[in-house]
Each structure stands twice: as structure tokens, then as C-alpha cells.
CSV table of C-alpha atoms and ligand atoms in Angstrom, one decimal:
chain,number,residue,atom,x,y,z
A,1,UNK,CA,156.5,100.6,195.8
A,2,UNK,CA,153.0,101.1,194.0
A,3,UNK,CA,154.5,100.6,190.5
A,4,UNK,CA,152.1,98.8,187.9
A,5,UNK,CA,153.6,96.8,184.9
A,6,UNK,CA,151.3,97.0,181.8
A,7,UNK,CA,151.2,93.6,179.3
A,8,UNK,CA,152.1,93.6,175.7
A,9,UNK,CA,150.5,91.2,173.6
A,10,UNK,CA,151.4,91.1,169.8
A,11,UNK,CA,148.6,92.2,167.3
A,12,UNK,CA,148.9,88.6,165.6
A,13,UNK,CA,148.7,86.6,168.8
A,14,UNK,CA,145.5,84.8,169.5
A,15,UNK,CA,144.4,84.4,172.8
A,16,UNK,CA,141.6,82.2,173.9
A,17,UNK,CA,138.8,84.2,175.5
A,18,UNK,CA,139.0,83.7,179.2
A,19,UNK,CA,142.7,83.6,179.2
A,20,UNK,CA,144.0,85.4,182.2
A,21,UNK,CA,147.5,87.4,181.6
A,22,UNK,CA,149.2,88.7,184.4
A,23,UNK,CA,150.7,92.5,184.4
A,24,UNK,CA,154.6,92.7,182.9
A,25,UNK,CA,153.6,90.0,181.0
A,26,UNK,CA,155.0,89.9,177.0
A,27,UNK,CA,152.8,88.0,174.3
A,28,UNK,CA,155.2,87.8,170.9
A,29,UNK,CA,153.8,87.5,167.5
A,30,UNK,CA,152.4,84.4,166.6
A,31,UNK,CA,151.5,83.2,169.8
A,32,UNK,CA,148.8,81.3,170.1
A,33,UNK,CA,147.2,80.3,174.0
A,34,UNK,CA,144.3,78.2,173.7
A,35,UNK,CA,140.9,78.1,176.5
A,36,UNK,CA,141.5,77.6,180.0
A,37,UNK,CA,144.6,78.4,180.2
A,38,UNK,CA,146.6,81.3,182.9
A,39,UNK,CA,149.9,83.1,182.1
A,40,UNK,CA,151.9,84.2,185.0
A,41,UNK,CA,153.2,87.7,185.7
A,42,UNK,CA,156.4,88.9,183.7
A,43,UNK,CA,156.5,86.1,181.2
A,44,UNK,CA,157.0,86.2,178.6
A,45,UNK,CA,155.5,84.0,175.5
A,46,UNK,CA,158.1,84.6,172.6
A,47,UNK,CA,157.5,84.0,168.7
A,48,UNK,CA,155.2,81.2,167.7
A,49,UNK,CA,155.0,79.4,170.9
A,50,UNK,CA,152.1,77.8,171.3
A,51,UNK,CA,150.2,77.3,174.7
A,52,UNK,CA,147.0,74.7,174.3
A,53,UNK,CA,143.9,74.6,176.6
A,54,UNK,CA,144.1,74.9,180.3
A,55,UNK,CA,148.0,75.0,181.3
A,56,UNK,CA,149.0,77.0,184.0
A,57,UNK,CA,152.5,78.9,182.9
A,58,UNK,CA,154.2,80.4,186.3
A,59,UNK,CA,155.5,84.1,187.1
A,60,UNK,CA,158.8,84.9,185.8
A,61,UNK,CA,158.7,82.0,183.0
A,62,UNK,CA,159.9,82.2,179.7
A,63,UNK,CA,158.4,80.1,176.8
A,64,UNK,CA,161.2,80.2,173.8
A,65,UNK,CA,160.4,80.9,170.1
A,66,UNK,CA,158.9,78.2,168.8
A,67,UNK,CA,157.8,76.2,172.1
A,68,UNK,CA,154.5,74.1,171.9
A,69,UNK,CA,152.9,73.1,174.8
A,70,UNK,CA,149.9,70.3,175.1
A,71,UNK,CA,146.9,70.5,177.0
A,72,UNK,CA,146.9,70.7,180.7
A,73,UNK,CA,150.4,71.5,181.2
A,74,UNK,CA,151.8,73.3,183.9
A,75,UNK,CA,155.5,75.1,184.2
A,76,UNK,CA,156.5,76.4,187.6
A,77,UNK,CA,157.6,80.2,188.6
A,78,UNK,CA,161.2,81.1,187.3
A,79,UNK,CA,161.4,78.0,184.3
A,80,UNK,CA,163.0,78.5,180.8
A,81,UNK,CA,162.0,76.7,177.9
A,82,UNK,CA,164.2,77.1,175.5
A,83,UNK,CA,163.3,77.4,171.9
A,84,UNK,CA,161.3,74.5,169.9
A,85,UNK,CA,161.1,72.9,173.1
A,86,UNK,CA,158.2,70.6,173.2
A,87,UNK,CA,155.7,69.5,176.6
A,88,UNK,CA,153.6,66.6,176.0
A,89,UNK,CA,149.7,67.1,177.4
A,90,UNK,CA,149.6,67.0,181.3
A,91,UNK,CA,153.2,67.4,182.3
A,92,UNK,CA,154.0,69.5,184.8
A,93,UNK,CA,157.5,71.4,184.7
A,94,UNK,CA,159.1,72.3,188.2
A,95,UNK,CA,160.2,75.9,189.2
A,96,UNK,CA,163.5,77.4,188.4
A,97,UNK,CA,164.1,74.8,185.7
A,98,UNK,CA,166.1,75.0,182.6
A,99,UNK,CA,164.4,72.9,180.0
A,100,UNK,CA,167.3,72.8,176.8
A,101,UNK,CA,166.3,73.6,173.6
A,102,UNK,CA,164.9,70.9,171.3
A,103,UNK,CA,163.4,68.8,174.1
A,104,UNK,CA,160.8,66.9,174.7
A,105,UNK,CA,159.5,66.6,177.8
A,106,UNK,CA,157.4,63.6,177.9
A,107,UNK,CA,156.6,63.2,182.2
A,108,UNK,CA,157.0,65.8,185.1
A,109,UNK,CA,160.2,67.7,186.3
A,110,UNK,CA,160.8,68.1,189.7
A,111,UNK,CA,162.0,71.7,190.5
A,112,UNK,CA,165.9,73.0,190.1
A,113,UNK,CA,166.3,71.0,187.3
A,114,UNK,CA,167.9,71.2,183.8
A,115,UNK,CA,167.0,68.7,181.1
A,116,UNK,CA,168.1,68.3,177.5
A,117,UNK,CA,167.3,65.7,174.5
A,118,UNK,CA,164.8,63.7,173.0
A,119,UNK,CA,163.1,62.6,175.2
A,120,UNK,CA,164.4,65.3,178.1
A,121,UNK,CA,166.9,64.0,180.7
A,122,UNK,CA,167.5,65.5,183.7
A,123,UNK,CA,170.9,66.5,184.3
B,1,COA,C1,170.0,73.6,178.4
B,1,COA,C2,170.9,74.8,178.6
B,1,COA,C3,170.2,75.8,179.5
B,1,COA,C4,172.2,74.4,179.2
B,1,COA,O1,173.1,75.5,179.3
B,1,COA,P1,174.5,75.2,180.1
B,1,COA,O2,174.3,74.8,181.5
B,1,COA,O3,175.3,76.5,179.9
B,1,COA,O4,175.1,74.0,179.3
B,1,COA,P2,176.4,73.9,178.3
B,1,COA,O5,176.2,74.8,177.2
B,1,COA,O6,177.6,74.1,179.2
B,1,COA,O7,176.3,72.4,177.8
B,1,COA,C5,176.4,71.3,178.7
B,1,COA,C6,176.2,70.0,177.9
B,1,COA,O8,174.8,69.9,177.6
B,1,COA,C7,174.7,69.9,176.1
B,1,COA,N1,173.5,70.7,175.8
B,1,COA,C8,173.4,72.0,176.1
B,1,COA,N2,172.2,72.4,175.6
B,1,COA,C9,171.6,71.3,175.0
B,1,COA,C10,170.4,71.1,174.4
B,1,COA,N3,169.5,72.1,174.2
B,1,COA,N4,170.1,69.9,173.9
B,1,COA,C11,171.0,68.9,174.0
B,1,COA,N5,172.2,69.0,174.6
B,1,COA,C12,172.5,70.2,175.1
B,1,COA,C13,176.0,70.5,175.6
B,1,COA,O9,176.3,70.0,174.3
B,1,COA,C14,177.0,70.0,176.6
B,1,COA,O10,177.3,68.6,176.4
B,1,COA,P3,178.7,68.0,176.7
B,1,COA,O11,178.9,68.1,178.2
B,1,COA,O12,178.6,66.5,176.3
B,1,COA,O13,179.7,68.8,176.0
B,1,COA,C15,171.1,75.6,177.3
B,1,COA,O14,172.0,74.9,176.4
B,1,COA,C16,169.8,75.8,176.4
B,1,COA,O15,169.4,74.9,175.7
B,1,COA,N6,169.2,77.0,176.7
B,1,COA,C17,168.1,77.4,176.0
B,1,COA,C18,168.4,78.7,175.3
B,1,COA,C19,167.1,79.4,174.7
B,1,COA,O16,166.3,78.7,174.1
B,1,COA,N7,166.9,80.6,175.0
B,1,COA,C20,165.8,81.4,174.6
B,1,COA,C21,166.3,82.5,173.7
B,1,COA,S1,164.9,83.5,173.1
């Protein structure tokens, strides 16, 4: 309909140079999104998460307060992850997933799936 979302990044955040951030995006304070990596479109990166070097974070995702994220991670199009949630390096987290607050996700999730605990079950 030839609308164009602008992105709102935090004057705290610190964001690798390089990083691409797609439009509608939301970067909160104390972000912090390391080399390499790409943000979706409308996601949003809430308080203190923190996003290390070359993941690949969807459209439509949102990382929780608090989230950290190792290197080389990848969360699909539509995911939650709720707050504190942890992603050990290389996993890759499905679309449309619910990951529960707390978790730890410590090897890939297949897509439509919620997971909770330490580590993360599916459920
Ligand atoms: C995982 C989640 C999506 C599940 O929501 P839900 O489907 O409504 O689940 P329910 O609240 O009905 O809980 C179902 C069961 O899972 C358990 N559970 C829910 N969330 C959990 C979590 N994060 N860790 C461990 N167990 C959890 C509940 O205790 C309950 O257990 P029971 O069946 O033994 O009683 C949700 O609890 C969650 O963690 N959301 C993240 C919220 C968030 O961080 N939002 C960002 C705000 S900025």
C-alpha cells in the first residue's frame, strides 16, 4: 500500500558495524548485536538482549528483555523468546516458536514449537 516503517534503535544500544536492521524494526536500550549479524523486519530487540556475531534473527521475531544469544544462531520469522532466555552458539530456532522464559536452548527447534526449562523441552 506504499507505506514505509522507520526503525528505532535506542541511543545506548550498540550495534556492530555492518549489521543490517530491517524497517519497523525496534532496538531497546542496552542492546547489544555483535558483527555479522541481520535483524529481521518488525522485531523487535527488547532491554539488554544481547545478539553475538553473525546470527540471523527472522521478521516478526521478538527477543525478550534480557535474552542472550551465541554466535551463529538463527531464530525463524514469527518466534518469541521470552525474557532471560538463553541460545547456545549455532542453534537454530524454528518459525512461529514460543521459546519460555528462562530457557536454554542448547540444540535446534523445529518450527511450531514451544519449549520451556533448563535445558529447553519441547512441548
Ligand atoms: C512458554 C510460554 C509461551 C507458555 O505459555 P502458555 O502456553 O500460556 O503456558 P501456560 O502458562 O499455560 O503454562 C503451561 C505449563 O508450562 C509451564 N511453563 C510456562 N512457562 C514456563 C517457563 N517459561 N518455564 C518453565 N515452565 C513454564 C507452566 O508452569 C505450566 O506447567 P503445568 O502444566 O505443569 O502447570 C510462556 O509461559 C512464556 O514463558 N512466555 C514468555 C513471555 C515473555 O517473556 N514475554 C516477553 C515480554 S516483554
Amino acid at each position: 500500500m506504499g507505506y514505509s516503517f522507520a526503525t528505532a534503535v535506542h541511543p545506548t544500544a550498540v550495534i556492530a558495524d555492518g549489521v543490517t536492521l530491517g524497517e519497523g524494526s525496534m532496538v531497546c536500550a542496552r542492546v547489544v548485536v555483535n558483527t555479522g549479524s541481520t535483524i529481521g523486519r518488525h522485531t523487535i530487540l527488547n532491554t539488554a538482549a544481547t545478539i553475538d556475531h553473525h546470527n540471523h534473527i527472522g521478521d516478526f521475531v521478538h527477543i525478550a528483555p534480557g535474552v542472550h544469544t551465541g554466535g551463529e544462531v538463527q531464530v525463524g520469522h514469527g518466534t518469541l523468546v521470552g525474557i532471560g532466555a538463553i541460545i547456545m552458539p549455532q542453534c537454530h530456532v524454528g518459525q512461529n516458536c514460543r521459546v519460555g522464559a528462562g530457557a536454554l536452548i542448547h540444540r535446534h527447534l523445529a518450527d511450531n514449537l514451544t519449549a520451556v526449562g533448563l535445558p529447553a523441552q519441547p512441548r
